[in-house]
Amino acid sequence: MCRGLDSLPSSCLERAKELKALFGSLLQKTDHSLNGQAKKHEKLRLISEEPSTWKESFDKLLSSQNGLCLFRAFLVSEFSEENIAFYLACEDYKETKPSKQAAKASKIYDEFICADAPREVNLDHATKTITKENLGEPTEACFDLAQAKIYALMEKDCYPRFLKSSTYLEVTRKVKSG
């Protein structure tokens, strides 16, 4: 067990277990309609091929809704879910209307980047400083540097551990066995 695990709220572990169970039930869903046999086989084939594509690249994992869900559950279990949450918040921010960018940028900064942020991500001082300066005149790209650093961190550290995790191996085993 990790040191200090007893001091963490049990809700963290419970949330990870919930997400893992949710994904497991997603894989086990079947189409019970009489006319849905072809659809059932298509869905099963798509799902059975999907986990193997996640090994190809981190981008393929993130572009898959199921892969993203399972990866997020894995990060929750490792107490580093703030990384994917920040990455996704940045992706959402890029779609924000210019009139709402300042408020949304401030919210993202306060939640993930500032020194006392409740879900602070691991960024170096220089990146934090540049990002804070970008908030003066928020644009679509004001979080690009910070997002790229977190993406690289997940790709080099979390992603390889995910591929070796019991969570991922169990899903691929279940999918292969039908």
PDB file of N, CA, C and O in Angstrom, residues 32-72:
ATOM      1  N   HIS A  32     -30.573  -7.168 -26.771  1.00  0.00           N
ATOM      2  CA  HIS A  32     -31.522  -8.251 -26.580  1.00  0.00           C
ATOM      3  C   HIS A  32     -32.682  -8.226 -27.575  1.00  0.00           C
ATOM      4  O   HIS A  32     -33.572  -9.063 -27.501  1.00  0.00           O
ATOM      5  N   SER A  33     -32.694  -7.287 -28.492  1.00  0.00           N
ATOM      6  CA  SER A  33     -33.799  -7.241 -29.451  1.00  0.00           C
ATOM      7  C   SER A  33     -33.696  -8.397 -30.445  1.00  0.00           C
ATOM      8  O   SER A  33     -32.612  -8.847 -30.800  1.00  0.00           O
ATOM      9  N   LEU A  34     -34.847  -8.878 -30.904  1.00  0.00           N
ATOM     10  CA  LEU A  34     -34.868 -10.018 -31.826  1.00  0.00           C
ATOM     11  C   LEU A  34     -34.216  -9.673 -33.158  1.00  0.00           C
ATOM     12  O   LEU A  34     -33.544 -10.503 -33.764  1.00  0.00           O
ATOM     13  N   ASN A  35     -34.460  -8.475 -33.635  1.00  0.00           N
ATOM     14  CA  ASN A  35     -33.916  -8.070 -34.922  1.00  0.00           C
ATOM     15  C   ASN A  35     -32.524  -7.472 -34.797  1.00  0.00           C
ATOM     16  O   ASN A  35     -31.966  -7.020 -35.777  1.00  0.00           O
ATOM     17  N   GLY A  36     -31.958  -7.482 -33.635  1.00  0.00           N
ATOM     18  CA  GLY A  36     -30.683  -6.823 -33.423  1.00  0.00           C
ATOM     19  C   GLY A  36     -29.478  -7.732 -33.464  1.00  0.00           C
ATOM     20  O   GLY A  36     -28.411  -7.326 -33.023  1.00  0.00           O
ATOM     21  N   GLN A  37     -29.606  -8.950 -33.981  1.00  0.00           N
ATOM     22  CA  GLN A  37     -28.470  -9.867 -33.974  1.00  0.00           C
ATOM     23  C   GLN A  37     -27.285  -9.325 -34.766  1.00  0.00           C
ATOM     24  O   GLN A  37     -26.152  -9.413 -34.314  1.00  0.00           O
ATOM     25  N   ALA A  38     -27.528  -8.737 -35.924  1.00  0.00           N
ATOM     26  CA  ALA A  38     -26.431  -8.187 -36.721  1.00  0.00           C
ATOM     27  C   ALA A  38     -25.784  -7.021 -35.979  1.00  0.00           C
ATOM     28  O   ALA A  38     -24.558  -6.902 -35.932  1.00  0.00           O
ATOM     29  N   LYS A  39     -26.616  -6.172 -35.399  1.00  0.00           N
ATOM     30  CA  LYS A  39     -26.094  -5.039 -34.640  1.00  0.00           C
ATOM     31  C   LYS A  39     -25.269  -5.534 -33.454  1.00  0.00           C
ATOM     32  O   LYS A  39     -24.235  -4.971 -33.139  1.00  0.00           O
ATOM     33  N   LYS A  40     -25.737  -6.585 -32.807  1.00  0.00           N
ATOM     34  CA  LYS A  40     -25.039  -7.139 -31.653  1.00  0.00           C
ATOM     35  C   LYS A  40     -23.635  -7.575 -32.048  1.00  0.00           C
ATOM     36  O   LYS A  40     -22.656  -7.242 -31.381  1.00  0.00           O
ATOM     37  N   HIS A  41     -23.517  -8.279 -33.161  1.00  0.00           N
ATOM     38  CA  HIS A  41     -22.207  -8.754 -33.601  1.00  0.00           C
ATOM     39  C   HIS A  41     -21.313  -7.598 -34.029  1.00  0.00           C
ATOM     40  O   HIS A  41     -20.116  -7.623 -33.802  1.00  0.00           O
ATOM     41  N   GLU A  42     -21.896  -6.568 -34.665  1.00  0.00           N
ATOM     42  CA  GLU A  42     -21.109  -5.406 -35.054  1.00  0.00           C
ATOM     43  C   GLU A  42     -20.553  -4.710 -33.819  1.00  0.00           C
ATOM     44  O   GLU A  42     -19.382  -4.332 -33.780  1.00  0.00           O
ATOM     45  N   LYS A  43     -21.394  -4.524 -32.803  1.00  0.00           N
ATOM     46  CA  LYS A  43     -20.959  -3.863 -31.583  1.00  0.00           C
ATOM     47  C   LYS A  43     -19.865  -4.667 -30.899  1.00  0.00           C
ATOM     48  O   LYS A  43     -18.872  -4.116 -30.458  1.00  0.00           O
ATOM     49  N   LEU A  44     -20.034  -5.964 -30.816  1.00  0.00           N
ATOM     50  CA  LEU A  44     -19.042  -6.808 -30.163  1.00  0.00           C
ATOM     51  C   LEU A  44     -17.717  -6.791 -30.917  1.00  0.00           C
ATOM     52  O   LEU A  44     -16.668  -6.732 -30.316  1.00  0.00           O
ATOM     53  N   ARG A  45     -17.792  -6.811 -32.253  1.00  0.00           N
ATOM     54  CA  ARG A  45     -16.564  -6.790 -33.044  1.00  0.00           C
ATOM     55  C   ARG A  45     -15.847  -5.453 -32.854  1.00  0.00           C
ATOM     56  O   ARG A  45     -14.648  -5.412 -32.652  1.00  0.00           O
ATOM     57  N   LEU A  46     -16.600  -4.371 -32.877  1.00  0.00           N
ATOM     58  CA  LEU A  46     -16.013  -3.057 -32.708  1.00  0.00           C
ATOM     59  C   LEU A  46     -15.340  -2.959 -31.337  1.00  0.00           C
ATOM     60  O   LEU A  46     -14.204  -2.552 -31.218  1.00  0.00           O
ATOM     61  N   ILE A  47     -16.036  -3.419 -30.316  1.00  0.00           N
ATOM     62  CA  ILE A  47     -15.487  -3.358 -28.970  1.00  0.00           C
ATOM     63  C   ILE A  47     -14.280  -4.278 -28.846  1.00  0.00           C
ATOM     64  O   ILE A  47     -13.288  -3.925 -28.238  1.00  0.00           O
ATOM     65  N   SER A  48     -14.337  -5.466 -29.470  1.00  0.00           N
ATOM     66  CA  SER A  48     -13.230  -6.403 -29.324  1.00  0.00           C
ATOM     67  C   SER A  48     -11.971  -5.913 -30.028  1.00  0.00           C
ATOM     68  O   SER A  48     -10.868  -6.232 -29.607  1.00  0.00           O
ATOM     69  N   GLU A  49     -12.109  -5.141 -31.078  1.00  0.00           N
ATOM     70  CA  GLU A  49     -10.940  -4.607 -31.779  1.00  0.00           C
ATOM     71  C   GLU A  49     -10.405  -3.346 -31.100  1.00  0.00           C
ATOM     72  O   GLU A  49      -9.232  -3.036 -31.210  1.00  0.00           O
ATOM     73  N   GLU A  50     -11.274  -2.663 -30.407  1.00  0.00           N
ATOM     74  CA  GLU A  50     -10.920  -1.362 -29.850  1.00  0.00           C
ATOM     75  C   GLU A  50      -9.760  -1.389 -28.849  1.00  0.00           C
ATOM     76  O   GLU A  50      -8.806  -0.631 -29.015  1.00  0.00           O
ATOM     77  N   PRO A  51      -9.771  -2.217 -27.813  1.00  0.00           N
ATOM     78  CA  PRO A  51      -8.661  -2.177 -26.851  1.00  0.00           C
ATOM     79  C   PRO A  51      -7.287  -2.435 -27.465  1.00  0.00           C
ATOM     80  O   PRO A  51      -6.296  -1.885 -27.010  1.00  0.00           O
ATOM     81  N   SER A  52      -7.220  -3.227 -28.505  1.00  0.00           N
ATOM     82  CA  SER A  52      -5.918  -3.479 -29.130  1.00  0.00           C
ATOM     83  C   SER A  52      -5.389  -2.227 -29.833  1.00  0.00           C
ATOM     84  O   SER A  52      -4.177  -2.044 -29.943  1.00  0.00           O
ATOM     85  N   THR A  53      -6.275  -1.349 -30.288  1.00  0.00           N
ATOM     86  CA  THR A  53      -5.819  -0.112 -30.936  1.00  0.00           C
ATOM     87  C   THR A  53      -5.244   0.870 -29.922  1.00  0.00           C
ATOM     88  O   THR A  53      -4.447   1.721 -30.281  1.00  0.00           O
ATOM     89  N   TRP A  54      -5.630   0.735 -28.669  1.00  0.00           N
ATOM     90  CA  TRP A  54      -5.135   1.659 -27.642  1.00  0.00           C
ATOM     91  C   TRP A  54      -3.650   1.498 -27.416  1.00  0.00           C
ATOM     92  O   TRP A  54      -2.982   2.420 -26.961  1.00  0.00           O
ATOM     93  N   LYS A  55      -3.104   0.326 -27.740  1.00  0.00           N
ATOM     94  CA  LYS A  55      -1.665   0.089 -27.592  1.00  0.00           C
ATOM     95  C   LYS A  55      -0.860   0.796 -28.674  1.00  0.00           C
ATOM     96  O   LYS A  55       0.327   1.020 -28.511  1.00  0.00           O
ATOM     97  N   GLU A  56      -1.514   1.120 -29.788  1.00  0.00           N
ATOM     98  CA  GLU A  56      -0.804   1.720 -30.920  1.00  0.00           C
ATOM     99  C   GLU A  56      -0.244   3.091 -30.597  1.00  0.00           C
ATOM    100  O   GLU A  56       0.858   3.421 -31.008  1.00  0.00           O
ATOM    101  N   SER A  57      -1.033   3.903 -29.909  1.00  0.00           N
ATOM    102  CA  SER A  57      -0.555   5.236 -29.539  1.00  0.00           C
ATOM    103  C   SER A  57      -1.441   5.837 -28.457  1.00  0.00           C
ATOM    104  O   SER A  57      -2.602   5.444 -28.286  1.00  0.00           O
ATOM    105  N   PHE A  58      -0.882   6.789 -27.770  1.00  0.00           N
ATOM    106  CA  PHE A  58      -1.619   7.499 -26.727  1.00  0.00           C
ATOM    107  C   PHE A  58      -2.781   8.276 -27.343  1.00  0.00           C
ATOM    108  O   PHE A  58      -3.864   8.351 -26.777  1.00  0.00           O
ATOM    109  N   ASP A  59      -2.565   8.831 -28.541  1.00  0.00           N
ATOM    110  CA  ASP A  59      -3.635   9.558 -29.242  1.00  0.00           C
ATOM    111  C   ASP A  59      -4.828   8.655 -29.525  1.00  0.00           C
ATOM    112  O   ASP A  59      -5.975   9.075 -29.403  1.00  0.00           O
ATOM    113  N   LYS A  60      -4.563   7.414 -29.929  1.00  0.00           N
ATOM    114  CA  LYS A  60      -5.667   6.482 -30.216  1.00  0.00           C
ATOM    115  C   LYS A  60      -6.447   6.174 -28.952  1.00  0.00           C
ATOM    116  O   LYS A  60      -7.666   6.032 -28.987  1.00  0.00           O
ATOM    117  N   LEU A  61      -5.756   6.059 -27.837  1.00  0.00           N
ATOM    118  CA  LEU A  61      -6.429   5.825 -26.566  1.00  0.00           C
ATOM    119  C   LEU A  61      -7.341   7.004 -26.232  1.00  0.00           C
ATOM    120  O   LEU A  61      -8.513   6.821 -25.896  1.00  0.00           O
ATOM    121  N   LEU A  62      -6.814   8.219 -26.347  1.00  0.00           N
ATOM    122  CA  LEU A  62      -7.589   9.405 -25.992  1.00  0.00           C
ATOM    123  C   LEU A  62      -8.735   9.678 -26.961  1.00  0.00           C
ATOM    124  O   LEU A  62      -9.744  10.267 -26.573  1.00  0.00           O
ATOM    125  N   SER A  63      -8.601   9.243 -28.201  1.00  0.00           N
ATOM    126  CA  SER A  63      -9.655   9.500 -29.182  1.00  0.00           C
ATOM    127  C   SER A  63     -10.797   8.492 -29.080  1.00  0.00           C
ATOM    128  O   SER A  63     -11.838   8.667 -29.695  1.00  0.00           O
ATOM    129  N   SER A  64     -10.611   7.454 -28.293  1.00  0.00           N
ATOM    130  CA  SER A  64     -11.649   6.450 -28.075  1.00  0.00           C
ATOM    131  C   SER A  64     -12.406   6.796 -26.797  1.00  0.00           C
ATOM    132  O   SER A  64     -11.803   6.938 -25.735  1.00  0.00           O
ATOM    133  N   GLN A  65     -13.713   6.899 -26.904  1.00  0.00           N
ATOM    134  CA  GLN A  65     -14.514   7.217 -25.727  1.00  0.00           C
ATOM    135  C   GLN A  65     -14.345   6.146 -24.651  1.00  0.00           C
ATOM    136  O   GLN A  65     -14.167   6.450 -23.472  1.00  0.00           O
ATOM    137  N   ASN A  66     -14.362   4.885 -25.046  1.00  0.00           N
ATOM    138  CA  ASN A  66     -14.177   3.794 -24.093  1.00  0.00           C
ATOM    139  C   ASN A  66     -12.762   3.793 -23.517  1.00  0.00           C
ATOM    140  O   ASN A  66     -12.561   3.564 -22.328  1.00  0.00           O
ATOM    141  N   GLY A  67     -11.790   4.042 -24.372  1.00  0.00           N
ATOM    142  CA  GLY A  67     -10.404   4.087 -23.914  1.00  0.00           C
ATOM    143  C   GLY A  67     -10.177   5.217 -22.931  1.00  0.00           C
ATOM    144  O   GLY A  67      -9.518   5.037 -21.901  1.00  0.00           O
ATOM    145  N   LEU A  68     -10.721   6.373 -23.238  1.00  0.00           N
ATOM    146  CA  LEU A  68     -10.596   7.527 -22.354  1.00  0.00           C
ATOM    147  C   LEU A  68     -11.240   7.241 -21.008  1.00  0.00           C
ATOM    148  O   LEU A  68     -10.677   7.556 -19.955  1.00  0.00           O
ATOM    149  N   CYS A  69     -12.394   6.601 -21.021  1.00  0.00           N
ATOM    150  CA  CYS A  69     -13.098   6.252 -19.791  1.00  0.00           C
ATOM    151  C   CYS A  69     -12.257   5.310 -18.934  1.00  0.00           C
ATOM    152  O   CYS A  69     -12.095   5.525 -17.730  1.00  0.00           O
ATOM    153  N   LEU A  70     -11.696   4.287 -19.543  1.00  0.00           N
ATOM    154  CA  LEU A  70     -10.891   3.326 -18.797  1.00  0.00           C
ATOM    155  C   LEU A  70      -9.586   3.963 -18.306  1.00  0.00           C
ATOM    156  O   LEU A  70      -9.159   3.726 -17.177  1.00  0.00           O
ATOM    157  N   PHE A  71      -8.968   4.790 -19.135  1.00  0.00           N
ATOM    158  CA  PHE A  71      -7.732   5.471 -18.742  1.00  0.00           C
ATOM    159  C   PHE A  71      -8.001   6.407 -17.563  1.00  0.00           C
ATOM    160  O   PHE A  71      -7.221   6.470 -16.615  1.00  0.00           O
ATOM    161  N   ARG A  72      -9.120   7.091 -17.625  1.00  0.00           N
ATOM    162  CA  ARG A  72      -9.482   7.994 -16.527  1.00  0.00           C
ATOM    163  C   ARG A  72      -9.696   7.206 -15.232  1.00  0.00           C
ATOM    164  O   ARG A  72      -9.256   7.629 -14.157  1.00  0.00           O
TER     165      ARG A  72
END
